[in-house]
Coordinates of C-alpha atoms and ligand atoms in Angstrom, one line a residue:
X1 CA -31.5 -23.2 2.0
X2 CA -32.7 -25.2 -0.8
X3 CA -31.3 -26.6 -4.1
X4 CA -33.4 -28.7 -6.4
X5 CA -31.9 -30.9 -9.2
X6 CA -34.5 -31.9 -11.8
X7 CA -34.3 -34.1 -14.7
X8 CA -37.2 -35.0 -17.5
X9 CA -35.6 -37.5 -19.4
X10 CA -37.0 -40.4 -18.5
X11 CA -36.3 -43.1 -16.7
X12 CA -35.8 -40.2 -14.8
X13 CA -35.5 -41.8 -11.8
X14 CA -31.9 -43.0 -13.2
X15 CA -31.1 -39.4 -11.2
X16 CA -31.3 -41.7 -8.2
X17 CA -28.5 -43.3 -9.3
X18 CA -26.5 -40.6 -10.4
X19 CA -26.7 -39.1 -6.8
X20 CA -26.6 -42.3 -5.4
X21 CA -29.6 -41.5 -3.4
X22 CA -32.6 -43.7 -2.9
X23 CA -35.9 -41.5 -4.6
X24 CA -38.2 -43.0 -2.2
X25 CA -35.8 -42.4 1.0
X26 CA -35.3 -39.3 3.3
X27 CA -31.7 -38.9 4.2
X28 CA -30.2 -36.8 6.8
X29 CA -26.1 -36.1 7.3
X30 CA -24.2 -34.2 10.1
X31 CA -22.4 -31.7 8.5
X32 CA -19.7 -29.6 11.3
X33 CA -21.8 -26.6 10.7
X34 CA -25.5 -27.8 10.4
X35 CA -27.1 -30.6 9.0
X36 CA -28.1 -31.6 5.4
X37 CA -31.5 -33.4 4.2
X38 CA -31.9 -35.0 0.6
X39 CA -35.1 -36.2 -0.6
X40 CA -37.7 -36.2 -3.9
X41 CA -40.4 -34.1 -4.2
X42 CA -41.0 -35.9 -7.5
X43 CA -39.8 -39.5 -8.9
X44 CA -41.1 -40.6 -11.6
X45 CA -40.8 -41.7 -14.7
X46 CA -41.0 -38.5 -16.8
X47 CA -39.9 -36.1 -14.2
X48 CA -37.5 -36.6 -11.2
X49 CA -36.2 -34.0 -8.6
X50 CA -33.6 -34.0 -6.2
X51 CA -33.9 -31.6 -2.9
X52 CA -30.5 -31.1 -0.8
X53 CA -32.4 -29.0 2.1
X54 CA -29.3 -27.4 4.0
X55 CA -30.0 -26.6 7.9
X56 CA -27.2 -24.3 8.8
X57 CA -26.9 -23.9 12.5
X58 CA -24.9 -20.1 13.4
X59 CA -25.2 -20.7 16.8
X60 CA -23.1 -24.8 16.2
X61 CA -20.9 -22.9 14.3
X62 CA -20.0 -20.4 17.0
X63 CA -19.7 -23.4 19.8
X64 CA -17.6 -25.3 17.8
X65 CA -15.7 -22.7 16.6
X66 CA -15.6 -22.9 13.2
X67 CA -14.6 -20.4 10.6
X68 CA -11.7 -18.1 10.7
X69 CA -11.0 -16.6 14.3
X70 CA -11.2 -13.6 16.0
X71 CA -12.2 -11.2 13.0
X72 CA -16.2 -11.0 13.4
X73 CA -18.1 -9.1 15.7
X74 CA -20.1 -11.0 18.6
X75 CA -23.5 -10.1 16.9
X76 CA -22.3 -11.1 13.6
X77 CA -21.3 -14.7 14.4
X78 CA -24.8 -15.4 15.8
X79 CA -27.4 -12.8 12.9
X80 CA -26.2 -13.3 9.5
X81 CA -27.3 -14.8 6.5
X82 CA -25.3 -17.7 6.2
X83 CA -28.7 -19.9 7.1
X84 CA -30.7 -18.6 4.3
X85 CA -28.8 -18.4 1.6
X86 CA -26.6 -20.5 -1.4
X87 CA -22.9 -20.6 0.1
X88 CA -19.6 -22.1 0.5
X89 CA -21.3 -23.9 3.1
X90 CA -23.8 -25.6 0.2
X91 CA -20.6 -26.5 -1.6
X92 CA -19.4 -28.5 1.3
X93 CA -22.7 -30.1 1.3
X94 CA -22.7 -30.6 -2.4
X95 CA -19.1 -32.2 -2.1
X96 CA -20.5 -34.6 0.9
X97 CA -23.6 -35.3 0.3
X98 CA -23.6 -35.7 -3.9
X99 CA -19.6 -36.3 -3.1
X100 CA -19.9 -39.5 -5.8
X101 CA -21.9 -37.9 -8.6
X102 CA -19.7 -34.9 -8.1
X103 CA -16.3 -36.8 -8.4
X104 CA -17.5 -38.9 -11.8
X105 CA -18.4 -42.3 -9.9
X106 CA -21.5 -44.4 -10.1
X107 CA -21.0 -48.1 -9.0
X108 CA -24.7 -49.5 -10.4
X109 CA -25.0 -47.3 -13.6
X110 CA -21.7 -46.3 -14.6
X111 CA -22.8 -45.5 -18.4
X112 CA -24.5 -42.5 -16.7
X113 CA -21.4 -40.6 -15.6
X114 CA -21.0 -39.5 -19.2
X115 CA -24.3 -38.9 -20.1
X116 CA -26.2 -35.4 -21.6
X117 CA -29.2 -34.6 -19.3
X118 CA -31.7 -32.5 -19.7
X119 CA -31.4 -30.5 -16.8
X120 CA -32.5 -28.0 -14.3
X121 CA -30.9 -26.4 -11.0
X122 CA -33.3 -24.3 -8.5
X123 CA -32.1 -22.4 -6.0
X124 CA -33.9 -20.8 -3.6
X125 CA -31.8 -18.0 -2.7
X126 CA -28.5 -17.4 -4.3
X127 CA -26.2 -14.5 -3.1
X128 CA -25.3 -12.5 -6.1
X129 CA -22.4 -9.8 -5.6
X130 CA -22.4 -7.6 -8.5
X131 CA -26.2 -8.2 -9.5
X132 CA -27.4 -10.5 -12.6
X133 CA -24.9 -9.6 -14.9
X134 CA -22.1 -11.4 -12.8
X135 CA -24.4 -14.2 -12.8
X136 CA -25.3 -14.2 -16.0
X137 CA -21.1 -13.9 -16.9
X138 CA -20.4 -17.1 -15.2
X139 CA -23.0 -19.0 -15.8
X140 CA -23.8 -18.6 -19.8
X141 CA -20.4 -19.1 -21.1
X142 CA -21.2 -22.5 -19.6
X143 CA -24.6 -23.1 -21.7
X144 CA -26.8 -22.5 -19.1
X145 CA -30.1 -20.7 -19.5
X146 CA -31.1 -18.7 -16.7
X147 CA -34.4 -17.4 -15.4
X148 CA -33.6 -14.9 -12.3
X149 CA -36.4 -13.3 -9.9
X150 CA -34.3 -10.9 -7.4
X151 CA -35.7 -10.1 -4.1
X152 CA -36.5 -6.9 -2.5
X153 CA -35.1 -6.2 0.6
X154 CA -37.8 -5.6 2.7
X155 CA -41.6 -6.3 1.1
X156 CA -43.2 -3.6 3.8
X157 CA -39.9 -1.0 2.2
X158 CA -40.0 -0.9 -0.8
X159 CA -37.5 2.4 -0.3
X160 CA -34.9 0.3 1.0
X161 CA -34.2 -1.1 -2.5
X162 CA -33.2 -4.1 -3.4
X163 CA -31.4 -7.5 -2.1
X164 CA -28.1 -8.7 -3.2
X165 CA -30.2 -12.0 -3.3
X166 CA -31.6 -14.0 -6.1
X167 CA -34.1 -17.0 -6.8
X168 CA -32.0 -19.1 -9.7
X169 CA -33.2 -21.2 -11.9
X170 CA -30.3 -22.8 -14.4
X171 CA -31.2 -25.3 -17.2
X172 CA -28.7 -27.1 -19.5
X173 CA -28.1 -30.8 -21.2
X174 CA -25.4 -31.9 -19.9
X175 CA -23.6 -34.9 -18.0
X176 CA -24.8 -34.5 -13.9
X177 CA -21.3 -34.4 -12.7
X178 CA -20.4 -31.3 -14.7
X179 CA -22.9 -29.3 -13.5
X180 CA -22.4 -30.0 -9.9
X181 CA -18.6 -29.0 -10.7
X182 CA -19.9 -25.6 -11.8
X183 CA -22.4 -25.4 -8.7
X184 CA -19.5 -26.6 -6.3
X185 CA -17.0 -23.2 -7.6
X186 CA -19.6 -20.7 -8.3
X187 CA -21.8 -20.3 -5.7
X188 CA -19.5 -19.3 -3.0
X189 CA -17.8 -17.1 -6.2
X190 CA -21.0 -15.4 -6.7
X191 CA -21.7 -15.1 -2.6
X192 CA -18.4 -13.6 -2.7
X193 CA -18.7 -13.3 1.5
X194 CA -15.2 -12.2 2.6
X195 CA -16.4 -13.8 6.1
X196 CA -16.3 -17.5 4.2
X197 CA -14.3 -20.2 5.4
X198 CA -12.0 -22.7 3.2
X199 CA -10.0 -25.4 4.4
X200 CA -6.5 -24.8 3.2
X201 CA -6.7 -27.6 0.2
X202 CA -9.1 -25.0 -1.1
X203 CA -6.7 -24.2 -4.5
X204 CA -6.4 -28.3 -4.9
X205 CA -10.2 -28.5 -5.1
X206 CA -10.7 -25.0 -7.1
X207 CA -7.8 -26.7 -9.5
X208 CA -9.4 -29.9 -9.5
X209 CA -13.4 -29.2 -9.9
X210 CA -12.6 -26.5 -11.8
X211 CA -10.8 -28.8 -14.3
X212 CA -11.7 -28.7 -18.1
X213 CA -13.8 -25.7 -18.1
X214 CA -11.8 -22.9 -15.8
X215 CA -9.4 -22.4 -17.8
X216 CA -11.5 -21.6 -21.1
X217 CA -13.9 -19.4 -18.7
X218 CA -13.7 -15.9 -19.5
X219 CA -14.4 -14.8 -16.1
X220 CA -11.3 -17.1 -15.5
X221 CA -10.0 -14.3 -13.4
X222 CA -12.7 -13.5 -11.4
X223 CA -13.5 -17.1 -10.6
X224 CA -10.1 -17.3 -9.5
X225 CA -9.7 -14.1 -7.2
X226 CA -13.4 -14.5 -5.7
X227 CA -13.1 -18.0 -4.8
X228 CA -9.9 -17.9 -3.1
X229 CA -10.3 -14.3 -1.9
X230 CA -9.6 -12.7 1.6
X231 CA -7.3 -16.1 2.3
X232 CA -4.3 -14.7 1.6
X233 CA -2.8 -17.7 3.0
X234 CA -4.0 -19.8 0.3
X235 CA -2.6 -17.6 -2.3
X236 CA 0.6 -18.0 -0.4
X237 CA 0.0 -22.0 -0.3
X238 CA -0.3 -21.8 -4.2
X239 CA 2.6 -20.0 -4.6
X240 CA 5.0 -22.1 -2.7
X241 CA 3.4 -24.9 -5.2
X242 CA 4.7 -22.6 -8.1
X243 CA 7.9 -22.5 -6.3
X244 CA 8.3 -26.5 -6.1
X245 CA 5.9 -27.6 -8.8
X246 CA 6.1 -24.7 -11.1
X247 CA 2.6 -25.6 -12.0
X248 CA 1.4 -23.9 -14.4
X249 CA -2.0 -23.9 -13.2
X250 CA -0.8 -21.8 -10.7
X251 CA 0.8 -19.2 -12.7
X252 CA -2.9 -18.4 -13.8
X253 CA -3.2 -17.1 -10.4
X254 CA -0.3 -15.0 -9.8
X255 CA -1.2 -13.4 -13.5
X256 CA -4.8 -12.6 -12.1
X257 CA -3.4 -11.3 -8.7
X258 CA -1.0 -8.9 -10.8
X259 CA -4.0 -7.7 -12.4
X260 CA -5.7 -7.1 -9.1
X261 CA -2.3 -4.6 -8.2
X262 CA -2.5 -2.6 -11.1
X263 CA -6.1 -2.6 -11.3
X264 CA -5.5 -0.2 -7.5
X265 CA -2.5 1.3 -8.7
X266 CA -3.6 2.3 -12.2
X267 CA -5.3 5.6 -11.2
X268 CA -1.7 7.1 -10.9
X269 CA 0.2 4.8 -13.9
X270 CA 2.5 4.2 -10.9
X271 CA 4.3 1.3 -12.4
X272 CA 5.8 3.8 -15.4
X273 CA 6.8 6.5 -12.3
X274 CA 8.6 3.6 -10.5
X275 CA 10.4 2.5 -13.9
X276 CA 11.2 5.6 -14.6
X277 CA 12.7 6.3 -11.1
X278 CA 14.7 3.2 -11.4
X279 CA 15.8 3.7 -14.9
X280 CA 17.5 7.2 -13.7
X281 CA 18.8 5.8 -10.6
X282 CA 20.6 3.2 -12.6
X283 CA 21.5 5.7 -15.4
X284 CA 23.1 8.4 -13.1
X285 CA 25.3 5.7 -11.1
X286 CA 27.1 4.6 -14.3
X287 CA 26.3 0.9 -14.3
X288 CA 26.8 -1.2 -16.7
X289 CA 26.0 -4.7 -15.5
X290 CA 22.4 -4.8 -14.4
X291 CA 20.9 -7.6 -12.4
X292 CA 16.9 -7.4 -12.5
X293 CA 16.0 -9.7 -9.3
X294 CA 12.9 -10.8 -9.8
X295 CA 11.9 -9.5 -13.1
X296 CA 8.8 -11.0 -13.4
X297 CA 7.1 -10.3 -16.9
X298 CA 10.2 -7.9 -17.8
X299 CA 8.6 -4.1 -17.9
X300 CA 11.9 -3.3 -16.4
X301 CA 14.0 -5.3 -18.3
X302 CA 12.5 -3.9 -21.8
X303 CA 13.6 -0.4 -20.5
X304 CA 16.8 -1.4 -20.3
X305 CA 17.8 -2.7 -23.6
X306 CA 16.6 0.3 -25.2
X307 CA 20.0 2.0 -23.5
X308 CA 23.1 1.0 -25.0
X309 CA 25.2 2.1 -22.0
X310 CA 23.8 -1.1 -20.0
X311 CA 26.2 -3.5 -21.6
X312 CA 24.8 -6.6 -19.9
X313 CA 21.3 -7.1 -18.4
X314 CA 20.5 -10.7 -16.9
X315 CA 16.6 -10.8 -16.0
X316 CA 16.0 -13.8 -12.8
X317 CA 12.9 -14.8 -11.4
X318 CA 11.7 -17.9 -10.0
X319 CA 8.4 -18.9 -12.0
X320 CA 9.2 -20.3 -15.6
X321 CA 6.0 -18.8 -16.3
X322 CA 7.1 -14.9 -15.9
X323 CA 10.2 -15.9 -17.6
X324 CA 8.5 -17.2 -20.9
X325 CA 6.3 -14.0 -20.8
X326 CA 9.2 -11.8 -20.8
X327 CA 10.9 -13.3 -23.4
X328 CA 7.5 -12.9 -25.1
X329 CA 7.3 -9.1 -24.1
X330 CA 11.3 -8.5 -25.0
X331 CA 10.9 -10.8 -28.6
X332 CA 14.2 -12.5 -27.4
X333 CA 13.8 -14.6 -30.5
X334 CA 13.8 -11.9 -33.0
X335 CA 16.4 -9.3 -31.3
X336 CA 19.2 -8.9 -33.5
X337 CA 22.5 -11.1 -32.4
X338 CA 24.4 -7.7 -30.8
X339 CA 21.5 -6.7 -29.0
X340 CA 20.5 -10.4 -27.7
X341 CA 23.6 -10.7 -26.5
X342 CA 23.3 -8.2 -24.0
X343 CA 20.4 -9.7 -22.4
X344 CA 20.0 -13.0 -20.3
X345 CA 16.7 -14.6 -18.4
X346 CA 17.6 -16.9 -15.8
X347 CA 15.8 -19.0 -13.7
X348 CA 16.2 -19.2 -10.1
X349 CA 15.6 -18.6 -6.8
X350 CA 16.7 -15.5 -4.5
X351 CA 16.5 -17.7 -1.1
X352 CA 19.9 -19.5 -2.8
X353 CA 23.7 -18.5 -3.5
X354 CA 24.0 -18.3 -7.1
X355 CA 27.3 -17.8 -8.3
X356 CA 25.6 -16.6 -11.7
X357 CA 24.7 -13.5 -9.7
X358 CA 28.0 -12.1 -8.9
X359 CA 30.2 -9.4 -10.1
X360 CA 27.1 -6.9 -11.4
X361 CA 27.1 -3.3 -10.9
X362 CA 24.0 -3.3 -10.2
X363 CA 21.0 -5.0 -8.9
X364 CA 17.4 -4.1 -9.1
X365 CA 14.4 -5.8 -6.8
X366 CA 11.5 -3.9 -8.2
X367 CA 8.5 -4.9 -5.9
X368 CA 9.8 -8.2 -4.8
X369 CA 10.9 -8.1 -1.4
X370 CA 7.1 -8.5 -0.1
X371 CA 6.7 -11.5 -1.8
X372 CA 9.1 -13.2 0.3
X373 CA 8.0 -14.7 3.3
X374 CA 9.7 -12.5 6.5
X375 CA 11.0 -15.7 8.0
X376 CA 13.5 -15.7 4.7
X377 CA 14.2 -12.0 4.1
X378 CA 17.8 -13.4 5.9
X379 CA 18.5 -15.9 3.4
X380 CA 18.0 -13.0 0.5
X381 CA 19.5 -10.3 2.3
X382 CA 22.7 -12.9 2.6
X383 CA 22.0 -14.2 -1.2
X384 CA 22.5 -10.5 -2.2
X385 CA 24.4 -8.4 0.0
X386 CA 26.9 -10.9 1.4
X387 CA 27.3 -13.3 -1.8
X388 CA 26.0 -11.2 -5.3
X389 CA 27.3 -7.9 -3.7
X390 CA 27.2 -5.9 -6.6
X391 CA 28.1 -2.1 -6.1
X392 CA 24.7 -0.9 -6.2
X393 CA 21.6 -1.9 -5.5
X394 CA 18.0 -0.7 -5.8
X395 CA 15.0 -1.7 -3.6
X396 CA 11.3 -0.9 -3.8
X397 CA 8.5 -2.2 -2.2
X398 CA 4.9 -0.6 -0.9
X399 CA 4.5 2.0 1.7
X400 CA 1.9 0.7 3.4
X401 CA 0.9 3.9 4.9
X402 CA 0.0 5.0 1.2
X403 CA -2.7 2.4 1.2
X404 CA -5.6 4.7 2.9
X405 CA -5.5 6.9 -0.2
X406 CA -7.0 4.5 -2.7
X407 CA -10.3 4.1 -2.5
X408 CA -10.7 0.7 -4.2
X409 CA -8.7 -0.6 -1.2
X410 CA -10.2 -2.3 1.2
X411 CA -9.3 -0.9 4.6
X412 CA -6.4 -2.5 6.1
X413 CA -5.6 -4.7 3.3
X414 CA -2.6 -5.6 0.8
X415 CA -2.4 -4.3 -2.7
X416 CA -2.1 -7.7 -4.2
X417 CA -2.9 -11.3 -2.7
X418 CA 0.3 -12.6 -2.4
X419 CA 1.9 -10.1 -0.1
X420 CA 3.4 -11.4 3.3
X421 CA 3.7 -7.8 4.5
X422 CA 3.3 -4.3 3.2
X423 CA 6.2 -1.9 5.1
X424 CA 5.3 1.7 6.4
X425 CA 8.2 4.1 5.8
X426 CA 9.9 3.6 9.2
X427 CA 9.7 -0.1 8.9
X428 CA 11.3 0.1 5.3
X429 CA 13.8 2.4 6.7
X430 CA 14.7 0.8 9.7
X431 CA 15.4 -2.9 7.4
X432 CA 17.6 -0.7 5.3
X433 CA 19.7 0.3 7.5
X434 CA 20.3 -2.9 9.2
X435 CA 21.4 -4.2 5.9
X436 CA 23.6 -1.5 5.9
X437 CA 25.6 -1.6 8.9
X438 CA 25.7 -5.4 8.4
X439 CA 27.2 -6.3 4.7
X440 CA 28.9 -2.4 4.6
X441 CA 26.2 -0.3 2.2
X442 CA 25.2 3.2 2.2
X443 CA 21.5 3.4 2.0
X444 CA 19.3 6.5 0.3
X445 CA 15.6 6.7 0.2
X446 CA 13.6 8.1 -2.7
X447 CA 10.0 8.0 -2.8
X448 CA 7.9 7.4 -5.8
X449 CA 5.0 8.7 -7.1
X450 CA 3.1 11.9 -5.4
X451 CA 3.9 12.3 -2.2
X452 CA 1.2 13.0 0.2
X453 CA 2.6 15.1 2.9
X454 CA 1.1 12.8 6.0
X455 CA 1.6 9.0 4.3
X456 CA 4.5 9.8 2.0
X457 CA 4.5 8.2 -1.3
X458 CA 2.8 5.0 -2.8
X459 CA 6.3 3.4 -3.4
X460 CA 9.1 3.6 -1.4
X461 CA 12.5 2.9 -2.8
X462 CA 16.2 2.0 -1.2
X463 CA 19.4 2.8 -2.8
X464 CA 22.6 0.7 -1.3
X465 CA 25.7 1.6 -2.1
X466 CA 28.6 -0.4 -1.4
X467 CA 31.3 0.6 1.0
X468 CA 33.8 -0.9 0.2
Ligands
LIG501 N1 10.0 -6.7 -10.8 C1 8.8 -7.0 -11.5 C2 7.9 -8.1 -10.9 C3 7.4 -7.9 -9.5 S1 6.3 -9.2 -9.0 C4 8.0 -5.8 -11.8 O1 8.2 -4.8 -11.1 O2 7.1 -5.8 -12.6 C5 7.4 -10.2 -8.0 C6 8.2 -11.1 -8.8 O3 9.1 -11.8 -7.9 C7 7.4 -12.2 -9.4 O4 7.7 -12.3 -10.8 C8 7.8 -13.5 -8.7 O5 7.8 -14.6 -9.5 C9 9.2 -13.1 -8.2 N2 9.7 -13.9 -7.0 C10 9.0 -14.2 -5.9 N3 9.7 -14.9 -5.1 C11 10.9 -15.0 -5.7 C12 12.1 -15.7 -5.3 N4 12.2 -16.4 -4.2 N5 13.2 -15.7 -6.2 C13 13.0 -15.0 -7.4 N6 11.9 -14.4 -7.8 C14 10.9 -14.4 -6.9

């Protein structure tokens, strides 16, 4: 695997300082996975390239056990392309071996950091998933220009089509440490291997290197999901960050997630046949007092003003940044004073007694429950059955048997990143009725959406009713 970094404004040996690598040395560094080998195939005056030459040893790897265990076949470990191609694993050399330039630092030269080059990026062979126009999606809204050659699979069969893989070339003025930002998030974006392995800080350095240009990216999303996709855990990680930090940063990746849900859901507009089911749930028990637990952006909570016989409608969820979009969605600010009186967004957690939640009717936790880590489904089930206990109280959450029926899915995975757990029907049922029997409810189940006769219905949904 090779990467070349060329610059033409001259000195242009100044590069050597940028990278803080000798042009007339050969350097070699251990890397856990393989080694990596920096030299210059030019230095001179007018023209000056750097060459990061990445030895990636599979069979190392396997010995010392790195990557994510126990989920690739024997053969796989040792024959892939991981070797030969642009990867996380060149962003880990990127971040070691050009770990100064990348981070903004040059001890001799400092005026560099800051400086416009002229320059160009080669890389021998770049993974693209999703062909040249993801390429070209992430890479121009950056001002880069790009020159791609893509690679048959096989020369001697030409029938077999073409390679996912690319030769890249990327040219663009700008200062050196910028561009190896953009190299450092979107190669393993655009390798998009679901076999790649990140350390857990991986959303600190996608937050950090990613810093001044993600955010204005229009494949912001897509950056996002790709680069921290198939670690669930790390979506998890930035959540909790949410949860204490309330970073907003952070919210950018639930929103993207969300979009990942509905974009498997949509076929059947299954959000509106869950609202709906909720809405006549709620309407047929008489409530008046609604609770929406975890209302998120507030497609519930909209519903419910519109109906005059819901008298009072508090909204709660835990990130500030769900919160401002649903007073955005519900135009809190330009209700009229009898109807904004009706409706309240709170802020808060449903792993805490909050005395702000008792005395409803009713309580709705519309796809919430598996975002909760299963270690503290006991502290909500307490938070709401034992200490809210309002008279009713309406639950719905996946049925993971469903998820064979979509075909965008993925077999055996979530519908949305930060799930803990997706319940089948039995699992649901058998929660339920635990809760039950231990805070005194009566529990119903209703399914949502069509029901296939063998896996049920996409959504499954609880309804508690008090005891006593
Ligand atoms: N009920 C909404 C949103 C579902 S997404 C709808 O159907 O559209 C799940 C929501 O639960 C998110 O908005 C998330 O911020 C919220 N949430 C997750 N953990 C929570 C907690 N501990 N307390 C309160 N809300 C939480």
């Amino acid at each position: 695997m090779l990467l070349t970094i060329t610059t033409t404004r001259p000195p242009a040996t100044d590069l050597g300082y940028l990278l803080h690598k000798h042009p007339d040395k050969c350097q070699s560094f251990d890397l856990s996975f393989g080694y990596a080998h920096v030299f210059y195939p030019e230095a001179t005056n007018r023209c000056c390239t750097a060459a990061l030459l990445l030895d990636v040893d599979p069979i190392g790897m396997v010995r010392n056990r790195r990557g994510p265990k126990g989920d690739r076949g024997t053969l796989d470990q040792y024959v892939n392309d991981r070797p030969y191609v642009a990867s996380s694993f060149l962003s880990v050399a990127i971040a070691r071996v050009y770990g100064t330039a990348l981070g903004g630092r040059c001890k001799d030269r400092p005026e560099l950091i800051n400086r416009s080059l002229p320059l160009e990026v080669r890389i021998a062979v770049l993974p693209c998933r999703g062909g040249e126009t993801v390429l070209r999606s992430l890479f121009e809204p950056l001002g880069y220009e790009i020159e791609s050659h893509r690679h048959t699979l096989d020369a001697k069969f030409s029938d077999w089509g073409e390679s996912p893989y690319y030769t890249v070339a990327l040219r663009a003025t700008r200062p050196l440490k910028e561009l190896l930002a953009h190299l450092y998030v979107l190669i393993p974006v655009l390798d998009n291997d679901k076999h790649y392995w990140v350390g857990d800080d991986e959303v600190e350095k996608l937050l950090r290197f990613g810093a001044g240009w993600l955010a204005g990216h229009p494949a912001r999303e897509q950056i996002t999901q790709r680069y921290l996709k198939h670690q669930p855990s790390l979506a998890r990680q930035a959540i909790a960050r949410m949860i204490s930090e309330e970073s907003p940063d952070i919210d950018i990746l639930d929103e993207a997630f969300d979009r990942q849900e509905e974009t498997v859901e949509e076929t059947i507009s299954l959000n509106e046949q869950r609202l709906g089911t909720v809405l006549s749930v709620l309407e047929s028990s008489g409530a008046g007092r609604i609770l929406d637990l975890g209302c998120g952006e507030g497609k519930l909570l909209r519903e419910l003003v519109k109906d005059k016989r819901f008298t009072e409608i508090v909204g709660l969820d835990v990130s500030h940044r769900a919160l401002e979009r649903a007073s955005h969605r519900l135009k809190l600010d330009r209700l009229p004073a009898v109807q904004r009186e009706r409706i309240k967004l709170v802020h808060g957690s449903l792993m805490y007694r909050d005395r702000r939640l008792e005395g409803f009717d009713a309580a709705t936790v519309v796809e919430v429950i598996e975002h909760l880590d299963p270690p503290r489904l006991a502290s909500f089930e307490r938070v709401l059955f034992e200490f809210a206990r309002p008279g009713l109280v309406v639950v719905t959450t996946p049925n993971r048997e469903y998820n064979v029926m979509w075909e965008t899915l993925p077999a055996g995975s979530l519908r949305h990143q930060d799930h803990r757990f997706e319940w089948t029907r039995d699992e649901f049922q058998t929660w339920a009725a635990g809760i039950g029997d231990r805070f005194g409810y009566g529990v119903r189940f209703l399914p949502v959406g069509r029901e296939d006769a063998t896996v049920g219905s996409p959504t499954q949904m609880g309804v508690f009713s008090r005891v006593v």
